[in-house]
Amino acid sequence: MFCLNGGAAATVMALLLVLFSAFQSTQVYAQQPGGVSVGYYQSNGLCNADIEGIVLNTVQTAAQTDPTIPAGLLRLLFHDCWVQGCDGSVLLDPTASNQNPEKLATPNLTLRGFDIIDQAKTALEEVCPKTVSCADIVALAAWDSVTLSGLSSGGLPMDMPTGRLDGRVSSGTEAAAVLVSSQSTAAELTQQFEQQGFSQDEMITLSGAHTIGRAHCSEIIPRLYNFPGSANGVDPSLDPTYAAQLQGECPENPEPSTTVELDPITPFIVDNNYYTNGMDNRALLLSDNAIFQDFQTEFSSMLNSDDNLLWQQKFADALLHMSTLNLKSAKDGEIRVNCRVVNGVK
Ligand code: HEM
């Protein structure tokens, strides 16, 4: 047993208080990363308009004209959050002071949906000027995209929190270095997702986003015509019937704009067909195929292919995790007036 004199006891008490308040703030952070919450603008008295409804209406109208748009908006959130966090940095256009923003990095040249974000922003500026961040619009639009395309949570609450701030930094060089490649192995994908704080299971779960949308033929030409070590040039791990179908859609020298569906069975529905296709050797991208061929990731992929509801719930959770990645604070964030330009920049 030891005794402390008055001074030492006060020091220990102060240390405990510091530790306790650090623990408390970690708890608060864990509940609301970056201070985001469902209905943030309304509950903080910043805007009483139906912000979520306005974004939903914009996405719904766009999807009625072009049913492929939800896929574009979902990918936009991924590419926004992966570089500099979910801060709308992917939306910034080149300017005299920043000629190479994220948008110009090669993997981002096929992004779509910028005009839909602009439309929602214009509508929101009319009801609550200078209030709603572009980063929140990207997150809400992606969420609407997956729910409109059939993502169900089996009764769990599903709302996208808001309260993100827009960033002022956007670098094409950084985006090119950080964004994942369709030529990656399962180990590389696992490592890249772990670097951003995601488990391997979350990586596999999020890859199921390729249940909707399309890829340009250029992404898969090497698998179809000049796969290393293959006598006929076709990746031997591709189902031969599917490979022949893909060769029909993607000739050896395709038009640069030619695309193929990532999930040919239900290209507009968010379901676990990505996994059933993959288990049948019908994963389109080499990186997708990797998670079905690798013994470490195969089991989890098989579980997702067996249970649509389980995958949908995991996907909703992982997407919420992704949508709150590395959020900006008042120190380095702002509410942009125009989603394409940092405030005050010409
Ligand atoms: C695991 C690593 C990933 C890689 C290597 C990857 C790569 C790609 C590539 C190469 C395309 C085709 C783009 C084109 O040619 O137009 C694509 C499309 C797409 N990706 Fe991913 N992706 C990954 C993860 C994700 C994640 C996590 C999401 C969202 C949560 C996502 C959502 C999408 C969507 C929806 C499309 C279709 C886009 C459209 O139709 O315009 N991807 N991805």
Tab-separated table of C-alpha atoms and ligand atoms in Angstrom:
chain	number	residue	atom	x	y	z
A	1	MET	CA	0.000	0.000	0.000
A	2	PHE	CA	1.379	3.453	-0.800
A	3	CYS	CA	0.201	6.950	0.116
A	4	LEU	CA	0.296	10.103	-1.964
A	5	ASN	CA	0.939	13.525	-0.540
A	6	GLY	CA	-1.504	16.327	-1.437
A	7	GLY	CA	0.499	17.546	-4.497
A	8	ALA	CA	0.952	14.075	-6.004
A	9	ALA	CA	-2.710	13.214	-5.433
A	10	ALA	CA	-3.742	16.389	-7.273
A	11	THR	CA	-1.432	15.483	-10.182
A	12	VAL	CA	-2.868	11.963	-10.401
A	13	MET	CA	-6.416	13.385	-10.264
A	14	ALA	CA	-5.609	15.835	-13.070
A	15	LEU	CA	-4.154	13.015	-15.175
A	16	LEU	CA	-7.255	10.901	-14.617
A	17	LEU	CA	-9.456	13.824	-15.645
A	18	VAL	CA	-7.458	14.319	-18.851
A	19	LEU	CA	-7.713	10.594	-19.611
A	20	PHE	CA	-11.439	10.589	-18.840
A	21	SER	CA	-12.204	13.556	-21.074
A	22	ALA	CA	-10.060	12.044	-23.871
A	23	PHE	CA	-12.089	8.839	-23.502
A	24	GLN	CA	-15.337	10.827	-23.570
A	25	SER	CA	-14.408	12.700	-26.727
A	26	THR	CA	-13.429	9.401	-28.398
A	27	GLN	CA	-16.880	8.097	-27.508
A	28	VAL	CA	-18.590	11.125	-29.050
A	29	TYR	CA	-16.393	10.808	-32.129
A	30	ALA	CA	-17.289	7.134	-32.452
A	31	GLN	CA	-20.968	8.023	-32.473
A	32	GLN	CA	-20.738	10.900	-34.919
A	33	PRO	CA	-17.566	10.910	-36.960
A	34	GLY	CA	-16.634	14.446	-37.874
A	35	GLY	CA	-19.794	15.753	-36.209
A	36	VAL	CA	-22.169	14.448	-38.872
A	37	SER	CA	-25.693	13.392	-37.925
A	38	VAL	CA	-28.944	12.523	-39.649
A	39	GLY	CA	-30.852	15.746	-40.375
A	40	TYR	CA	-27.849	17.864	-39.315
A	41	TYR	CA	-28.981	21.098	-40.996
A	42	GLN	CA	-32.542	20.936	-39.696
A	43	SER	CA	-31.703	19.913	-36.136
A	44	ASN	CA	-29.080	22.660	-35.864
A	45	GLY	CA	-31.542	25.268	-37.139
A	46	LEU	CA	-29.444	25.956	-40.238
A	47	CYS	CA	-32.059	25.117	-42.869
A	48	ASN	CA	-35.598	23.927	-42.418
A	49	ALA	CA	-36.126	22.887	-46.032
A	50	ASP	CA	-36.412	19.215	-47.007
A	51	ILE	CA	-32.773	18.969	-48.094
A	52	GLU	CA	-32.808	15.184	-48.349
A	53	GLY	CA	-36.038	15.304	-50.398
A	54	ILE	CA	-34.597	17.873	-52.796
A	55	VAL	CA	-31.552	15.715	-53.502
A	56	LEU	CA	-33.694	12.589	-53.809
A	57	ASN	CA	-35.989	14.333	-56.264
A	58	THR	CA	-33.024	15.458	-58.385
A	59	VAL	CA	-31.545	11.939	-58.478
A	60	GLN	CA	-34.915	10.343	-59.181
A	61	THR	CA	-35.642	12.691	-62.087
A	62	ALA	CA	-32.173	12.108	-63.555
A	63	ALA	CA	-32.518	8.330	-63.199
A	64	GLN	CA	-35.853	8.385	-65.009
A	65	THR	CA	-34.149	9.917	-68.053
A	66	ASP	CA	-30.954	7.853	-67.743
A	67	PRO	CA	-31.216	4.690	-65.603
A	68	THR	CA	-27.426	4.295	-65.601
A	69	ILE	CA	-26.948	7.489	-63.558
A	70	PRO	CA	-27.243	5.912	-60.060
A	71	ALA	CA	-24.140	3.815	-60.751
A	72	GLY	CA	-22.224	6.941	-61.744
A	73	LEU	CA	-23.270	8.706	-58.527
A	74	LEU	CA	-22.295	5.753	-56.346
A	75	ARG	CA	-18.808	5.646	-57.860
A	76	LEU	CA	-18.524	9.418	-57.456
A	77	LEU	CA	-18.858	9.041	-53.660
A	78	PHE	CA	-16.173	6.332	-53.581
A	79	HIS	CA	-13.708	8.439	-55.558
A	80	ASP	CA	-14.533	11.553	-53.533
A	81	CYS	CA	-14.043	9.873	-50.146
A	82	TRP	CA	-10.896	7.957	-51.127
A	83	VAL	CA	-8.872	11.078	-51.787
A	84	GLN	CA	-8.768	13.788	-49.081
A	85	GLY	CA	-11.854	12.250	-47.420
A	86	CYS	CA	-15.509	12.919	-48.249
A	87	ASP	CA	-15.116	16.619	-48.982
A	88	GLY	CA	-16.317	17.197	-52.535
A	89	SER	CA	-12.695	17.562	-53.691
A	90	VAL	CA	-13.431	15.399	-56.729
A	91	LEU	CA	-15.957	17.988	-57.968
A	92	LEU	CA	-13.461	20.829	-58.394
A	93	ASP	CA	-12.740	22.018	-61.928
A	94	PRO	CA	-9.258	23.072	-63.052
A	95	THR	CA	-8.462	26.728	-62.403
A	96	ALA	CA	-5.490	28.987	-63.080
A	97	SER	CA	-4.209	28.309	-59.563
A	98	ASN	CA	-4.897	24.536	-59.682
A	99	GLN	CA	-4.580	23.131	-63.169
A	100	ASN	CA	-4.549	19.488	-62.135
A	101	PRO	CA	-7.417	18.748	-59.714
A	102	GLU	CA	-8.524	15.170	-58.838
A	103	LYS	CA	-11.066	15.223	-61.635
A	104	LEU	CA	-8.277	15.083	-64.246
A	105	ALA	CA	-6.573	11.966	-62.834
A	106	THR	CA	-6.927	9.038	-65.269
A	107	PRO	CA	-9.257	6.880	-63.088
A	108	ASN	CA	-11.545	9.896	-62.674
A	109	LEU	CA	-11.928	10.642	-66.381
A	110	THR	CA	-14.771	8.100	-66.534
A	111	LEU	CA	-16.649	9.539	-63.532
A	112	ARG	CA	-20.224	10.655	-64.162
A	113	GLY	CA	-22.927	12.632	-62.432
A	114	PHE	CA	-21.215	16.004	-61.873
A	115	ASP	CA	-24.155	17.751	-63.555
A	116	ILE	CA	-26.631	16.042	-61.204
A	117	ILE	CA	-24.690	17.331	-58.184
A	118	ASP	CA	-24.780	20.823	-59.741
A	119	GLN	CA	-28.549	20.583	-60.239
A	120	ALA	CA	-29.130	19.595	-56.618
A	121	LYS	CA	-26.809	22.367	-55.423
A	122	THR	CA	-28.670	24.982	-57.477
A	123	ALA	CA	-31.992	23.832	-55.994
A	124	LEU	CA	-30.546	23.917	-52.463
A	125	GLU	CA	-28.963	27.351	-52.914
A	126	GLU	CA	-32.436	28.654	-53.729
A	127	VAL	CA	-33.934	27.488	-50.415
A	128	CYS	CA	-30.928	27.810	-48.099
A	129	PRO	CA	-28.061	29.776	-49.645
A	130	LYS	CA	-24.470	28.977	-48.631
A	131	THR	CA	-25.628	26.303	-46.213
A	132	VAL	CA	-25.462	22.769	-47.621
A	133	SER	CA	-22.052	21.345	-48.513
A	134	CYS	CA	-21.318	19.752	-51.862
A	135	ALA	CA	-19.763	16.809	-49.984
A	136	ASP	CA	-23.158	16.161	-48.366
A	137	ILE	CA	-24.892	16.322	-51.742
A	138	VAL	CA	-22.485	13.682	-53.127
A	139	ALA	CA	-23.155	11.439	-50.115
A	140	LEU	CA	-26.942	11.879	-50.238
A	141	ALA	CA	-27.030	11.329	-54.010
A	142	ALA	CA	-25.042	8.081	-53.708
A	143	TRP	CA	-27.316	6.884	-50.913
A	144	ASP	CA	-30.426	7.715	-52.926
A	145	SER	CA	-28.880	5.906	-55.870
A	146	VAL	CA	-28.486	2.649	-53.994
A	147	THR	CA	-31.851	2.780	-52.264
A	148	LEU	CA	-33.625	3.636	-55.532
A	149	SER	CA	-31.782	0.675	-57.078
A	150	GLY	CA	-33.114	-1.756	-54.491
A	151	LEU	CA	-30.779	-1.641	-51.484
A	152	SER	CA	-32.860	-2.708	-48.524
A	153	SER	CA	-31.695	-2.962	-44.943
A	154	GLY	CA	-34.120	-5.606	-43.769
A	155	GLY	CA	-35.811	-3.125	-41.438
A	156	LEU	CA	-32.698	-1.432	-40.038
A	157	PRO	CA	-32.769	2.367	-40.015
A	158	MET	CA	-31.127	3.672	-43.138
A	159	ASP	CA	-30.468	7.382	-43.324
A	160	MET	CA	-27.442	9.216	-44.613
A	161	PRO	CA	-26.000	11.627	-42.035
A	162	THR	CA	-25.070	15.147	-43.134
A	163	GLY	CA	-22.834	17.940	-41.843
A	164	ARG	CA	-19.696	17.398	-43.949
A	165	LEU	CA	-17.608	20.344	-45.062
A	166	ASP	CA	-16.095	20.951	-48.493
A	167	GLY	CA	-12.338	20.804	-48.929
A	168	ARG	CA	-10.086	23.338	-50.583
A	169	VAL	CA	-7.393	20.889	-51.733
A	170	SER	CA	-7.677	18.729	-54.857
A	171	SER	CA	-4.703	17.105	-56.541
A	172	GLY	CA	-4.788	14.939	-59.658
A	173	THR	CA	-1.369	13.548	-58.760
A	174	GLU	CA	-2.623	12.444	-55.352
A	175	ALA	CA	-5.780	10.907	-56.849
A	176	ALA	CA	-3.766	8.935	-59.429
A	177	ALA	CA	-1.536	7.598	-56.641
A	178	VAL	CA	-4.287	6.687	-54.183
A	179	LEU	CA	-7.205	5.393	-56.279
A	180	VAL	CA	-7.337	1.618	-56.680
A	181	SER	CA	-6.577	-0.050	-60.000
A	182	SER	CA	-8.612	-2.728	-61.762
A	183	GLN	CA	-5.343	-4.645	-62.217
A	184	SER	CA	-4.854	-5.046	-58.426
A	185	THR	CA	-4.459	-8.396	-56.682
A	186	ALA	CA	-6.592	-9.335	-53.658
A	187	ALA	CA	-3.613	-8.667	-51.370
A	188	GLU	CA	-3.119	-5.198	-52.880
A	189	LEU	CA	-6.821	-4.346	-52.534
A	190	THR	CA	-6.809	-5.550	-48.930
A	191	GLN	CA	-3.775	-3.424	-48.142
A	192	GLN	CA	-5.158	-0.316	-49.851
A	193	PHE	CA	-8.469	-0.591	-48.022
A	194	GLU	CA	-6.726	-1.263	-44.713
A	195	GLN	CA	-4.698	1.909	-45.203
A	196	GLN	CA	-8.012	3.805	-45.276
A	197	GLY	CA	-9.284	2.009	-42.163
A	198	PHE	CA	-11.411	-0.735	-43.759
A	199	SER	CA	-11.292	-4.431	-42.939
A	200	GLN	CA	-10.805	-7.015	-45.658
A	201	ASP	CA	-14.450	-8.009	-45.262
A	202	GLU	CA	-15.537	-4.407	-45.810
A	203	MET	CA	-13.385	-4.305	-48.960
A	204	ILE	CA	-15.113	-7.434	-50.268
A	205	THR	CA	-18.516	-6.040	-49.253
A	206	LEU	CA	-17.935	-2.668	-50.925
A	207	SER	CA	-16.682	-4.322	-54.113
A	208	GLY	CA	-20.252	-5.556	-54.458
A	209	ALA	CA	-21.010	-2.006	-55.675
A	210	HIS	CA	-20.084	-3.498	-59.045
A	211	THR	CA	-23.571	-4.997	-59.031
A	212	ILE	CA	-24.609	-1.920	-61.023
A	213	GLY	CA	-22.969	0.166	-63.684
A	214	ARG	CA	-20.500	-0.329	-66.443
A	215	ALA	CA	-16.845	-0.457	-67.357
A	216	HIS	CA	-15.067	0.729	-70.478
A	217	CYS	CA	-13.755	-2.024	-72.723
A	218	SER	CA	-10.207	-0.725	-72.226
A	219	GLU	CA	-10.383	-2.079	-68.650
A	220	ILE	CA	-10.834	-5.675	-69.810
A	221	ILE	CA	-9.141	-5.925	-73.241
A	222	PRO	CA	-6.014	-7.553	-71.716
A	223	ARG	CA	-8.209	-10.286	-70.178
A	224	LEU	CA	-9.872	-10.996	-73.522
A	225	TYR	CA	-7.082	-10.857	-76.096
A	226	ASN	CA	-3.580	-10.899	-74.644
A	227	PHE	CA	-3.635	-12.476	-71.232
A	228	PRO	CA	-0.068	-13.448	-70.245
A	229	GLY	CA	0.633	-17.177	-70.592
A	230	SER	CA	-2.704	-18.030	-72.238
A	231	ALA	CA	-2.575	-19.895	-75.584
A	232	ASN	CA	-5.730	-18.246	-76.973
A	233	GLY	CA	-5.113	-14.912	-75.253
A	234	VAL	CA	-8.156	-15.239	-72.972
A	235	ASP	CA	-7.834	-15.221	-69.166
A	236	PRO	CA	-8.337	-18.950	-68.361
A	237	SER	CA	-10.187	-18.065	-65.164
A	238	LEU	CA	-13.028	-16.482	-67.219
A	239	ASP	CA	-16.015	-18.667	-68.026
A	240	PRO	CA	-15.550	-19.399	-71.797
A	241	THR	CA	-19.153	-18.521	-72.727
A	242	TYR	CA	-18.919	-15.217	-70.839
A	243	ALA	CA	-15.505	-14.516	-72.414
A	244	ALA	CA	-16.993	-15.039	-75.900
A	245	GLN	CA	-19.921	-12.749	-75.045
A	246	LEU	CA	-17.503	-10.071	-73.837
A	247	GLN	CA	-15.409	-10.402	-77.001
A	248	GLY	CA	-18.608	-9.732	-78.948
A	249	GLU	CA	-19.220	-6.551	-76.958
A	250	CYS	CA	-15.600	-5.450	-76.829
A	251	PRO	CA	-13.673	-5.993	-80.074
A	252	GLU	CA	-9.876	-5.983	-79.827
A	253	ASN	CA	-9.714	-2.317	-80.842
A	254	PRO	CA	-12.956	-0.898	-79.456
A	255	GLU	CA	-14.227	2.645	-79.733
A	256	PRO	CA	-12.907	4.396	-76.591
A	257	SER	CA	-16.479	5.034	-75.444
A	258	THR	CA	-17.669	1.397	-75.658
A	259	THR	CA	-18.753	-0.035	-72.311
A	260	VAL	CA	-19.968	-3.344	-70.882
A	261	GLU	CA	-22.151	-4.006	-67.861
A	262	LEU	CA	-20.434	-4.992	-64.634
A	263	ASP	CA	-23.363	-7.282	-63.757
A	264	PRO	CA	-25.000	-8.485	-66.976
A	265	ILE	CA	-27.796	-10.313	-65.087
A	266	THR	CA	-29.332	-7.363	-63.139
A	267	PRO	CA	-27.354	-4.270	-64.220
A	268	PHE	CA	-29.690	-1.767	-62.535
A	269	ILE	CA	-30.382	-3.600	-59.272
A	270	VAL	CA	-28.256	-3.464	-56.136
A	271	ASP	CA	-28.213	-7.158	-55.257
A	272	ASN	CA	-25.638	-9.869	-54.564
A	273	ASN	CA	-25.438	-11.017	-58.186
A	274	TYR	CA	-21.932	-9.546	-58.264
A	275	TYR	CA	-20.967	-12.432	-55.963
A	276	THR	CA	-22.957	-15.151	-57.714
A	277	ASN	CA	-21.426	-14.015	-61.019
A	278	GLY	CA	-17.961	-14.047	-59.454
A	279	MET	CA	-18.407	-17.545	-58.037
A	280	ASP	CA	-19.342	-18.633	-61.604
A	281	ASN	CA	-16.121	-17.117	-63.053
A	282	ARG	CA	-18.045	-14.178	-64.434
A	283	ALA	CA	-16.388	-11.298	-62.635
A	284	LEU	CA	-15.708	-8.574	-65.180
A	285	LEU	CA	-12.669	-6.746	-63.827
A	286	LEU	CA	-9.402	-8.494	-63.054
A	287	SER	CA	-9.499	-6.979	-59.542
A	288	ASP	CA	-13.017	-8.352	-58.998
A	289	ASN	CA	-11.917	-11.750	-60.217
A	290	ALA	CA	-8.996	-11.639	-57.789
A	291	ILE	CA	-11.240	-11.673	-54.730
A	292	PHE	CA	-12.972	-14.828	-55.986
A	293	GLN	CA	-9.712	-16.627	-56.822
A	294	ASP	CA	-7.770	-15.732	-53.690
A	295	PHE	CA	-8.196	-18.274	-50.885
A	296	GLN	CA	-8.224	-15.542	-48.201
A	297	THR	CA	-11.101	-13.577	-49.723
A	298	GLU	CA	-13.033	-16.388	-51.389
A	299	PHE	CA	-14.926	-17.524	-48.279
A	300	SER	CA	-16.354	-14.108	-47.529
A	301	SER	CA	-17.340	-13.683	-51.184
A	302	MET	CA	-19.116	-17.037	-51.044
A	303	LEU	CA	-21.115	-15.961	-47.954
A	304	ASN	CA	-22.208	-12.787	-49.740
A	305	SER	CA	-23.270	-14.815	-52.770
A	306	ASP	CA	-25.363	-17.082	-50.537
A	307	ASP	CA	-27.280	-14.387	-48.667
A	308	ASN	CA	-28.518	-11.244	-50.398
A	309	LEU	CA	-29.981	-9.696	-47.248
A	310	LEU	CA	-26.807	-10.270	-45.258
A	311	TRP	CA	-24.734	-8.607	-47.985
A	312	GLN	CA	-27.183	-5.706	-48.332
A	313	GLN	CA	-26.979	-4.973	-44.601
A	314	LYS	CA	-23.181	-5.203	-44.626
A	315	PHE	CA	-23.067	-3.012	-47.722
A	316	ALA	CA	-25.249	-0.310	-46.135
A	317	ASP	CA	-22.963	-0.300	-43.052
A	318	ALA	CA	-19.753	-0.219	-45.075
A	319	LEU	CA	-21.098	2.540	-47.310
A	320	LEU	CA	-21.963	4.633	-44.254
A	321	HIS	CA	-18.422	4.026	-42.972
A	322	MET	CA	-17.009	5.100	-46.348
A	323	SER	CA	-19.204	8.200	-46.463
A	324	THR	CA	-17.691	9.574	-43.247
A	325	LEU	CA	-14.048	9.055	-44.143
A	326	ASN	CA	-11.557	11.736	-43.019
A	327	LEU	CA	-14.071	14.559	-42.744
A	328	LYS	CA	-12.893	18.157	-42.852
A	329	SER	CA	-13.196	20.474	-39.843
A	330	ALA	CA	-13.919	24.208	-39.685
A	331	LYS	CA	-10.138	24.706	-39.922
A	332	ASP	CA	-9.749	23.189	-43.389
A	333	GLY	CA	-13.319	23.074	-44.704
A	334	GLU	CA	-16.030	25.403	-45.982
A	335	ILE	CA	-19.486	25.390	-47.570
A	336	ARG	CA	-18.811	25.938	-51.248
A	337	VAL	CA	-21.246	28.141	-53.142
A	338	ASN	CA	-20.400	26.511	-56.462
A	339	CYS	CA	-19.467	22.820	-56.201
A	340	ARG	CA	-16.889	23.210	-58.973
A	341	VAL	CA	-14.877	26.051	-57.425
A	342	VAL	CA	-13.316	26.729	-54.017
A	343	ASN	CA	-14.914	29.870	-52.513
A	344	GLY	CA	-13.098	33.038	-53.513
A	345	VAL	CA	-11.145	31.385	-56.371
A	346	LYS	CA	-11.686	32.607	-59.919
B	1	HEM	C1	-12.176	-2.603	-54.885
B	1	HEM	C2	-11.566	-1.747	-55.678
B	1	HEM	C3	-12.228	-1.139	-56.867
B	1	HEM	C4	-11.703	-1.067	-58.121
B	1	HEM	C5	-10.348	-1.584	-58.571
B	1	HEM	C6	-12.684	-0.416	-58.947
B	1	HEM	C7	-12.527	-0.140	-60.285
B	1	HEM	C8	-13.544	0.251	-61.131
B	1	HEM	C9	-13.421	0.406	-62.556
B	1	HEM	C10	-12.146	0.201	-63.352
B	1	HEM	C11	-14.648	0.718	-63.035
B	1	HEM	C12	-15.022	0.973	-64.502
B	1	HEM	C13	-14.985	2.451	-64.814
B	1	HEM	C14	-15.215	2.734	-66.274
B	1	HEM	O1	-14.528	2.131	-67.112
B	1	HEM	O2	-16.096	3.582	-66.605
B	1	HEM	C15	-15.541	0.808	-61.922
B	1	HEM	C16	-16.882	1.107	-62.009
B	1	HEM	C17	-17.695	1.289	-60.926
B	1	HEM	N1	-17.308	1.231	-59.608
B	1	HEM	FE1	-15.568	0.525	-58.890
B	1	HEM	N2	-13.777	-0.106	-58.191
B	1	HEM	C18	-13.543	-0.523	-56.906
B	1	HEM	C19	-14.374	-0.350	-55.814
B	1	HEM	C20	-15.562	0.318	-55.870
B	1	HEM	C21	-16.314	0.760	-54.717
B	1	HEM	C22	-15.848	0.592	-53.269
B	1	HEM	C23	-17.441	1.354	-55.178
B	1	HEM	C24	-18.557	2.013	-54.419
B	1	HEM	C25	-18.863	1.724	-53.182
B	1	HEM	C26	-17.413	1.257	-56.623
B	1	HEM	C27	-18.421	1.644	-57.453
B	1	HEM	C28	-18.389	1.518	-58.833
B	1	HEM	C29	-19.547	1.712	-59.687
B	1	HEM	C30	-20.970	1.957	-59.218
B	1	HEM	C31	-19.098	1.584	-60.999
B	1	HEM	C32	-19.918	1.793	-62.275
B	1	HEM	C33	-19.763	3.266	-62.679
B	1	HEM	C34	-20.544	3.710	-63.902
B	1	HEM	O3	-21.442	2.987	-64.355
B	1	HEM	O4	-20.257	4.817	-64.377
B	1	HEM	N3	-16.254	0.662	-56.997
B	1	HEM	N4	-14.847	0.523	-60.765
